XYZ file of C-alpha atoms in Angstrom:
455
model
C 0.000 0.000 0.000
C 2.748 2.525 0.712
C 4.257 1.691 -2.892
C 0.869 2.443 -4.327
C 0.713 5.501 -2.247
C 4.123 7.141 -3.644
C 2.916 6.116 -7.061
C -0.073 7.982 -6.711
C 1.958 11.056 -5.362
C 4.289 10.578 -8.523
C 1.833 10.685 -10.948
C 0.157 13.497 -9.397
C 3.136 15.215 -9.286
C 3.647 15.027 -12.963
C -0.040 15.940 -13.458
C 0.671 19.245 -11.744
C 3.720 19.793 -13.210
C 2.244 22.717 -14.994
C 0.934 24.372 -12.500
C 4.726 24.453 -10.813
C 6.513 25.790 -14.196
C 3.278 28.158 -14.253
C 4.544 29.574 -10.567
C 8.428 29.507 -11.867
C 7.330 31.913 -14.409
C 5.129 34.370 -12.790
C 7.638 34.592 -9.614
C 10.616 34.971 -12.250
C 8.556 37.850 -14.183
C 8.553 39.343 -10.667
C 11.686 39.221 -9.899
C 13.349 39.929 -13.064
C 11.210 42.694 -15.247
C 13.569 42.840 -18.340
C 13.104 38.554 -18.557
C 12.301 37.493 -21.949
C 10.876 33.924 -21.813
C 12.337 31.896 -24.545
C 10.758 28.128 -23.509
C 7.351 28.084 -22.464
C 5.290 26.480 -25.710
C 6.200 22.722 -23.960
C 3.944 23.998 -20.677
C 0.785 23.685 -23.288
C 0.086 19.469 -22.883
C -2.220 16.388 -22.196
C -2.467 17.881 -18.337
C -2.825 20.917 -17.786
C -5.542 20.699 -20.861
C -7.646 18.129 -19.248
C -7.387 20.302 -15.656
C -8.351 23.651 -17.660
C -11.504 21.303 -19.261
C -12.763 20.005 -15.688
C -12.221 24.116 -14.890
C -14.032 24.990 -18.111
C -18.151 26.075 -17.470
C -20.774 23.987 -19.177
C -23.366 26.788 -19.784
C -21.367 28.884 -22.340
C -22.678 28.920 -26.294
C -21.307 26.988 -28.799
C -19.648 27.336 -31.563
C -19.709 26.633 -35.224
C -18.930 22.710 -35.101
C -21.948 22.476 -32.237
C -19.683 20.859 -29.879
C -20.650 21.402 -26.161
C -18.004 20.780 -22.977
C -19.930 17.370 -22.439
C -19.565 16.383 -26.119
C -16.408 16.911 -26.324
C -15.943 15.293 -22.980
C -17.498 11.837 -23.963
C -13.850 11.324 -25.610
C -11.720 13.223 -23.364
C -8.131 11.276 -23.586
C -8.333 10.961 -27.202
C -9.528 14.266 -27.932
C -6.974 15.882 -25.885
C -4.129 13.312 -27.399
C -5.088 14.474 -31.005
C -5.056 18.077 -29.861
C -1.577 17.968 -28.441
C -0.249 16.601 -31.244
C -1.269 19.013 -33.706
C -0.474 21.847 -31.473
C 3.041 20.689 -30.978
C 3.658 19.840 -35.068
C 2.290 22.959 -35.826
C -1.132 21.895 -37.583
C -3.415 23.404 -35.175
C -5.621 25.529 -36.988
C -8.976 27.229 -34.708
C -12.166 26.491 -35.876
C -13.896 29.650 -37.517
C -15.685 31.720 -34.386
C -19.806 32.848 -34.654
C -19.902 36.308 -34.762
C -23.090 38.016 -32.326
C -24.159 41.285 -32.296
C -24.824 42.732 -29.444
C -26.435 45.976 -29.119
C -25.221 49.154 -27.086
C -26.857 51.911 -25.040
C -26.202 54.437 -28.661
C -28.215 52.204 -30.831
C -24.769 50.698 -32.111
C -24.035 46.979 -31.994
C -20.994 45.061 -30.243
C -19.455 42.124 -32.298
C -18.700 39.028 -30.032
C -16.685 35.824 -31.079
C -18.010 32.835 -29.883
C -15.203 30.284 -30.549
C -15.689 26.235 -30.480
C -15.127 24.585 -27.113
C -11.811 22.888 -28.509
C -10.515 26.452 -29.335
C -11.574 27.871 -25.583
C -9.155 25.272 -24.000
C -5.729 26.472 -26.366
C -7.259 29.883 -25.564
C -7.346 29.033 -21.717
C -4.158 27.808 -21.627
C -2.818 30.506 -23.446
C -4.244 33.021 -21.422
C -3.229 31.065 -17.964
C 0.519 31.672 -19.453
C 0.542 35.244 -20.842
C -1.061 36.171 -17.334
C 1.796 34.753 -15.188
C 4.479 36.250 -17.481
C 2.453 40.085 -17.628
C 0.438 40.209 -14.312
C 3.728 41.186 -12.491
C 4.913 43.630 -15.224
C 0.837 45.528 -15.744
C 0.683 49.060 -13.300
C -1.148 50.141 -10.851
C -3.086 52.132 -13.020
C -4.779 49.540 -14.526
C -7.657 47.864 -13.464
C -9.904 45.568 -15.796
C -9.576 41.514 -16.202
C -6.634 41.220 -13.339
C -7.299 39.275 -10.391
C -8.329 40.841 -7.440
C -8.376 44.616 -9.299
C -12.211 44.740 -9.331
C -14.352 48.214 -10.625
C -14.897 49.082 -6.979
C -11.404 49.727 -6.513
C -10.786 51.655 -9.550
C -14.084 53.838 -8.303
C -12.193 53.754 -5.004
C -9.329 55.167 -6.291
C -10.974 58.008 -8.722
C -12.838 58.862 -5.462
C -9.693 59.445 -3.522
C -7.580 60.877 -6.357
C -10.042 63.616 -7.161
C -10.500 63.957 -3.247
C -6.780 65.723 -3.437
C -7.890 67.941 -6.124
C -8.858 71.750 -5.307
C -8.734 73.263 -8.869
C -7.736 70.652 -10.748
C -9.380 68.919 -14.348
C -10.224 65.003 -15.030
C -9.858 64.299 -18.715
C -12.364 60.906 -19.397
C -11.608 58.998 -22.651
C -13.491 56.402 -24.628
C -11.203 54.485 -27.316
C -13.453 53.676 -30.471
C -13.887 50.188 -30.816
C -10.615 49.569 -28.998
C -10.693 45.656 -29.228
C -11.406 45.729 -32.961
C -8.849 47.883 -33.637
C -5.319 46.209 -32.719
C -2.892 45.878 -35.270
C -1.842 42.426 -35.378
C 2.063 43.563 -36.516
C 2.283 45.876 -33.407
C 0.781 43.539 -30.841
C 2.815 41.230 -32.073
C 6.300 43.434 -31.873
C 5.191 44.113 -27.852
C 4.748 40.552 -27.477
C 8.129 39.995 -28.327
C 9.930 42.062 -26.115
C 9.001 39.698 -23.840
C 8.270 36.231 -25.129
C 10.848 34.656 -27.544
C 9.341 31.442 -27.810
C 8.547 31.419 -31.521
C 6.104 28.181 -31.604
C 3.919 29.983 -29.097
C 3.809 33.383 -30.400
C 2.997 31.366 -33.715
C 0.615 29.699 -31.579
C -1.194 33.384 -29.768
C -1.040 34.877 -33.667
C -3.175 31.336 -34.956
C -5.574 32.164 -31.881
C -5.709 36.282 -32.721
C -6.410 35.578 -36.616
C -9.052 33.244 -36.447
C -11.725 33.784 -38.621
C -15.635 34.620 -38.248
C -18.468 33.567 -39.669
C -21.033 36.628 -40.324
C -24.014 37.038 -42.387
C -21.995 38.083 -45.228
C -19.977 34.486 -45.236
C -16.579 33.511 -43.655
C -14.526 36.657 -42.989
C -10.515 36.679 -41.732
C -9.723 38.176 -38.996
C -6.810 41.298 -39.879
C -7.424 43.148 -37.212
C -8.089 43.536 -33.517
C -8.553 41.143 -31.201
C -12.268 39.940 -31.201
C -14.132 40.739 -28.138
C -15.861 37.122 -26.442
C -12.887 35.110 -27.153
C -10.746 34.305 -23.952
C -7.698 35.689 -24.578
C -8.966 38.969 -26.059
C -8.439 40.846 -22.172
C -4.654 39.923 -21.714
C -4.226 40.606 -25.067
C -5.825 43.719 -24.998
C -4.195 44.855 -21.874
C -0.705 44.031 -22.870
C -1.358 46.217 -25.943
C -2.619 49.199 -23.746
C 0.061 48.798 -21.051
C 2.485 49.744 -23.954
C 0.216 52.144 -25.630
C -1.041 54.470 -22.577
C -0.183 53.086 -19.306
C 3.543 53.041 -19.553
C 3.536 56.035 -21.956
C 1.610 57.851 -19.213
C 3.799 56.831 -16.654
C 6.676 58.349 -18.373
C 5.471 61.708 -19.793
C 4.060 62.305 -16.435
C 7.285 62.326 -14.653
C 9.031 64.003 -17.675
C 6.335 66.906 -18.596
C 3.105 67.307 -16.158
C 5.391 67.570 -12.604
C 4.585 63.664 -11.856
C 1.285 64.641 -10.125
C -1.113 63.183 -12.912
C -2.837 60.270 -12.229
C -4.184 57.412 -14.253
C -7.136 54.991 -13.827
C -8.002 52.397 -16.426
C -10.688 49.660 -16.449
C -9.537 47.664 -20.149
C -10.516 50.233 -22.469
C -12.200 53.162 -20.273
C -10.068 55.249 -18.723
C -9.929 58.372 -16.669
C -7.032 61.023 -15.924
C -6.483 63.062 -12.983
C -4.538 66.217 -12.766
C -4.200 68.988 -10.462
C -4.121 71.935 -13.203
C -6.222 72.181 -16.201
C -2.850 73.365 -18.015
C -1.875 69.870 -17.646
C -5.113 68.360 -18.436
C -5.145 70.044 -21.583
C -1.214 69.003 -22.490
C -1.919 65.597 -21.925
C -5.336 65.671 -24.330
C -3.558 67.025 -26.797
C -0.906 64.529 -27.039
C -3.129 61.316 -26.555
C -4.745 61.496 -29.698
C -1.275 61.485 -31.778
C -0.609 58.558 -29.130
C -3.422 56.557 -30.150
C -3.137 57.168 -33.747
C 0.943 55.633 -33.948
C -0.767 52.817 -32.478
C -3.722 52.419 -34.602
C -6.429 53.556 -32.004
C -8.654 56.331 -32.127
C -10.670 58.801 -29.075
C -14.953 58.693 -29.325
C -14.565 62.235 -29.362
C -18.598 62.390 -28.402
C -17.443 60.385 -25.258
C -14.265 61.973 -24.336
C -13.332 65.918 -22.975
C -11.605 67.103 -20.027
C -13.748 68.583 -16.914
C -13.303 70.493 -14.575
C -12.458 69.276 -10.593
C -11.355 70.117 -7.494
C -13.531 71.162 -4.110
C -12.952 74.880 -4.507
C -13.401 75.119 -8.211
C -16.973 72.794 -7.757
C -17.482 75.375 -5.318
C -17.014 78.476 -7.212
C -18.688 77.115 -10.295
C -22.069 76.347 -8.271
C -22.130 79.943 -6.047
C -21.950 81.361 -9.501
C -24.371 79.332 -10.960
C -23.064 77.339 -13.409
C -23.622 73.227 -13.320
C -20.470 70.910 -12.711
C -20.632 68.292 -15.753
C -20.885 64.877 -15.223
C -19.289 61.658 -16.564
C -19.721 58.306 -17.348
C -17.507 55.541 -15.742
C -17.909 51.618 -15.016
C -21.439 52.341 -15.576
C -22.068 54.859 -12.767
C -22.637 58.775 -13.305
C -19.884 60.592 -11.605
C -21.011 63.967 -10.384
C -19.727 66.527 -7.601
C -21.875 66.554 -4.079
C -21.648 68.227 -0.855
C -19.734 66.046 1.792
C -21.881 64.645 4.193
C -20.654 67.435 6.669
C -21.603 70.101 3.904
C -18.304 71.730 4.183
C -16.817 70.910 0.749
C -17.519 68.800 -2.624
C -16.253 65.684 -3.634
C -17.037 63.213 -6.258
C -19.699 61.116 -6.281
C -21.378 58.091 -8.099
C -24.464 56.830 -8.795
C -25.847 54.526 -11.030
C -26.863 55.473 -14.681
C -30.739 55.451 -15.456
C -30.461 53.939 -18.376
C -29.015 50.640 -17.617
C -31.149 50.763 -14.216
C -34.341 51.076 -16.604
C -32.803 48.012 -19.244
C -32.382 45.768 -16.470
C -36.117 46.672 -15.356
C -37.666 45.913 -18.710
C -35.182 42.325 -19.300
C -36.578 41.570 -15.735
C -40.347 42.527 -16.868
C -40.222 40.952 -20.385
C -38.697 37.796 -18.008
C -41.816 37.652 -15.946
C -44.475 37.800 -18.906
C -42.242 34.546 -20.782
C -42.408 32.560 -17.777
C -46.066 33.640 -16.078
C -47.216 30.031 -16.184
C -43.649 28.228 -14.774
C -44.697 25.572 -12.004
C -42.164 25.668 -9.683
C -42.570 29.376 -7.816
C -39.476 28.990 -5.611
C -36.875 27.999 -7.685
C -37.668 30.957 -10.601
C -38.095 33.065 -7.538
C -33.922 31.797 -6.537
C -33.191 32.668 -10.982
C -34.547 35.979 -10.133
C -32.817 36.489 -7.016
C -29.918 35.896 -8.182
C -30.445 38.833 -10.811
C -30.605 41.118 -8.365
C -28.479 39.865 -5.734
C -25.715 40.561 -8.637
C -27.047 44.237 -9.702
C -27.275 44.973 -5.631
C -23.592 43.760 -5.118
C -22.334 45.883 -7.758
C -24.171 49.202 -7.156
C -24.702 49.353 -3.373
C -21.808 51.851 -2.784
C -21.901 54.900 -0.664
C -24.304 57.693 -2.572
C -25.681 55.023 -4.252
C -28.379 53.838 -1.810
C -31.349 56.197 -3.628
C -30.862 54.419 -6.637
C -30.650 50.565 -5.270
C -33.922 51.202 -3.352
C -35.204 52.270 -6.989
C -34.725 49.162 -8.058
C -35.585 46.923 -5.219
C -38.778 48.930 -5.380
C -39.245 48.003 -9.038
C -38.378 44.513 -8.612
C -40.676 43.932 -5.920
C -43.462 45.654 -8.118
C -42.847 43.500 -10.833
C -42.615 40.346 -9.084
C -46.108 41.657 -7.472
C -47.700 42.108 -10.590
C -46.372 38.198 -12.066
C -47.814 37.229 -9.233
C -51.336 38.819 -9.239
C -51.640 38.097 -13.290
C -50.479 34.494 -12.681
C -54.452 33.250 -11.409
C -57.596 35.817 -11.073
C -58.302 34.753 -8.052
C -54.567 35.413 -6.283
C -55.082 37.387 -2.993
C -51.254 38.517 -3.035
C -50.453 41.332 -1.186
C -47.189 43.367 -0.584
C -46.983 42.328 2.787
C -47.873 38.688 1.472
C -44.889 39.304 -1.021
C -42.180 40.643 1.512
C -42.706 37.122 3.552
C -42.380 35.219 0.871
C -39.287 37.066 -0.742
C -37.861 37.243 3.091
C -38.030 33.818 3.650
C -36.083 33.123 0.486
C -33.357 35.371 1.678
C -34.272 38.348 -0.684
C -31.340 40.815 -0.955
C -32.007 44.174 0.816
C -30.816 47.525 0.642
C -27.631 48.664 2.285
C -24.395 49.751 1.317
C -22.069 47.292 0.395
C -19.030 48.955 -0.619
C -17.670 52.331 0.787
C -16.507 54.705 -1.854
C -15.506 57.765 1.205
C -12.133 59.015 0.950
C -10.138 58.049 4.370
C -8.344 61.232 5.703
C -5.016 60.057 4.512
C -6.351 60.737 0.822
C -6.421 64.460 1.822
């Protein structure tokens, strides 16, 4: 038994051996920024694929060949085996992604790539190696798709960076179609400055130029880096580390005193300064920036505003409105403190999304009137707004989350009263029922004050 026993721990050794050379890199990329990694294609095999398809969710769309995780699954070893092999001769080609359009708040849609399941897991373990080698190297500045660098702390930080401000300017960008618009050649010239592993940067370009299949036929992919497929964030990000957050980092010590400050969630992005003289330097340079790099500003989205306690101040006693802007889907504004002495930013969320989620909820309800089982679409719905509450309960918010429980609870009222003529449902009859199955309720979840070290 003990033989069997250290077999067991061999083989599970070797199984994990992955995840070790995984942990080599990421603690070497921290150690040693200016490492170029020049052997990490052999880390993609039979094990750490079958781990990342166990890992994988079973709920996601398919793709073109109409394989799901389970299908694919139903072969596993062999699957995997045949997969390995052509990845390591060089043969692995992706499967053409489904192209969806989604639409936007401006009437505009938003392309997503859904790739076949086969195509996810190279993706995955793609991803799982271009994070370990970059997640050390990305700033502080940025925010979106890293672990444990969630909205809230971006908000957190805008809060207490523009806290600091007296007559200062925040300059808000929007990049146009950012994802869509990566050159291949450049991405690929920043991925080499740190990867010289030629099989897998063959490997990440194969991934990035997969094709799509659209209305119009079978498309290839030239550009950008199609928004729904799993690498697409890293990918992104690396490209914008290059392209703004490092850039930023230098022309801030070198021309706008070092006191600037930078905030950006993937491709939104806010910058804080204490003069508008610098605010306006740095907006006219971005755009030139961008362009080098094959990105363009929303113009109708961008502009530089103006911030700072006193200046809110003097703007309101003379009656003029502080503008507002969007970010991470809240409405940042200037308020009075809570001890009305000054004004500092605050956020609340936009009306617009508030009312979308209200009529997907609502259009919900009417589909599903006659569904049998009351408690478990009553736990589906819950966990709708459990998800909206733990995003938008933050401090100024709380007018706007008891908008929405209150609309919520109305339209769960009304399923309920059309769902027989002869329901006697009340509210009170409603807040029992939704109590008893642990209904969210309104409070503030995350705290978006400024501490009085920010000052």
């Amino acid at each position: 038994m003990i033989g069997l026993r250290e077999a067991d721990g061999v083989k599970a050794d070797e199984a994990n051996a992955w995840l070790i050379k995984l942990q080599r890199i990421e603690a070497r990329s921290q150690a040693y920024p200016q490492e170029v990694f020049n052997n990490i294609f052999h880390i993609i095999g039979i094990d750490m694929l079958r781990t990342l398809y166990f890992e994988m969710p079973s709920d996601k769309a398919i793709g073109v060949d109409r394989v799901s995780k389970n299908d694919y699954g139903l072969n596993l070893d062999e699957n995997l085996t045949l997969l390995v092999t052509r990845i390591k001769r060089g043969t692995y080609k992706p499967k053409p992604a489904r192209l969806v359009e989604i639409p936007k708040e401006d009437g505009s849609t938003r392309p997503l790539a859904i790739s076949c399941f086969e195509d996810k897991l190279v993706q995955e373990a793609v991803n799982k190696i271009l994070n370990k080698i970059y997640e050390p190297l990305f700033l502080d500045s940025s925010y979106g798709f890293r672990p444990n660098r969630s909205p809230h702390l971006a908000l957190q930080r805008l809060s207490e960076e523009s806290f600091k401000l007296k007559e200062g300017a925040i300059v808000e960008i929007d990049l146009r179609k950012c994802f869509n618009m990566i050159p291949h050649d450049h991405l690929h010239t920043f991925l080499e400055e740190k990867i010289s592993d030629r099989r897998f940067l063959r490997l990440v370009n194969a991934l990035v130029k997969t094709p799509v299949h659209t209305k119009e036929g079978l498309l290839p992919s030239d550009l950008g880096c199609p928004q729904g497929s799993i690498i697409s964030p890293i990918l992104a990000n690396v490209y914008l580390h290059h392209v703004i957050d490092k850039w930023f980092e230098a022309i801030n010590v070198s021309h706008l005193k070092g006191q600037g400050k930078a905030i950006r969630f993937a491709d939104d992005a806010v910058f804080v300064f204490h003069s508008k003289t610098e605010a306006e330097k740095f907006a006219k340079a971005l755009p030139k920036r961008l362009a080098k790099y094959g990105l363009e500003l929303n113009e109708a989205k961008s502009g530089i505003l103006p911030a700072g306690s006193f200046l809110i101040q003097k703007m309101i006693h003379s009656g003029v409105k502080p503008p507002t802007f969007k970010f991470l889907g809240f409405v940042c504004y200037w308020g009075l403190s809570k001890s009305g002495k000054f004004y500092r930013l605050k956020f609340k969320s936009r009306s617009d999304r508030l009312q979308k989620k209200i009529n997907g909820l609502k259009k919900h309800l009417k589909e599903n009137r006659n569904t049998p089982d009351t408690g478990k679409f009553l736990d589906n719905i819950k966990r709708v707004v459990v998800g909206w509450m733990n995003y938008h309960s933050i401090s100024d918010n709380i007018h706007q989350v008891r908008l929405f429980d209150n609309l919520t609870r109305r339209c769960l009222f009304k399923w309920f009263k059309r769902r027989s003529q002869r329901s006697k449902m009340t509210f009170e009859k409603l807040s029992k029922t939704l109590n008893e199955r642990r209904y969210p309720v309104c409070k503030i979840r995350v705290q978006m004050y400024p501490t009085p070290a920010s000052k």
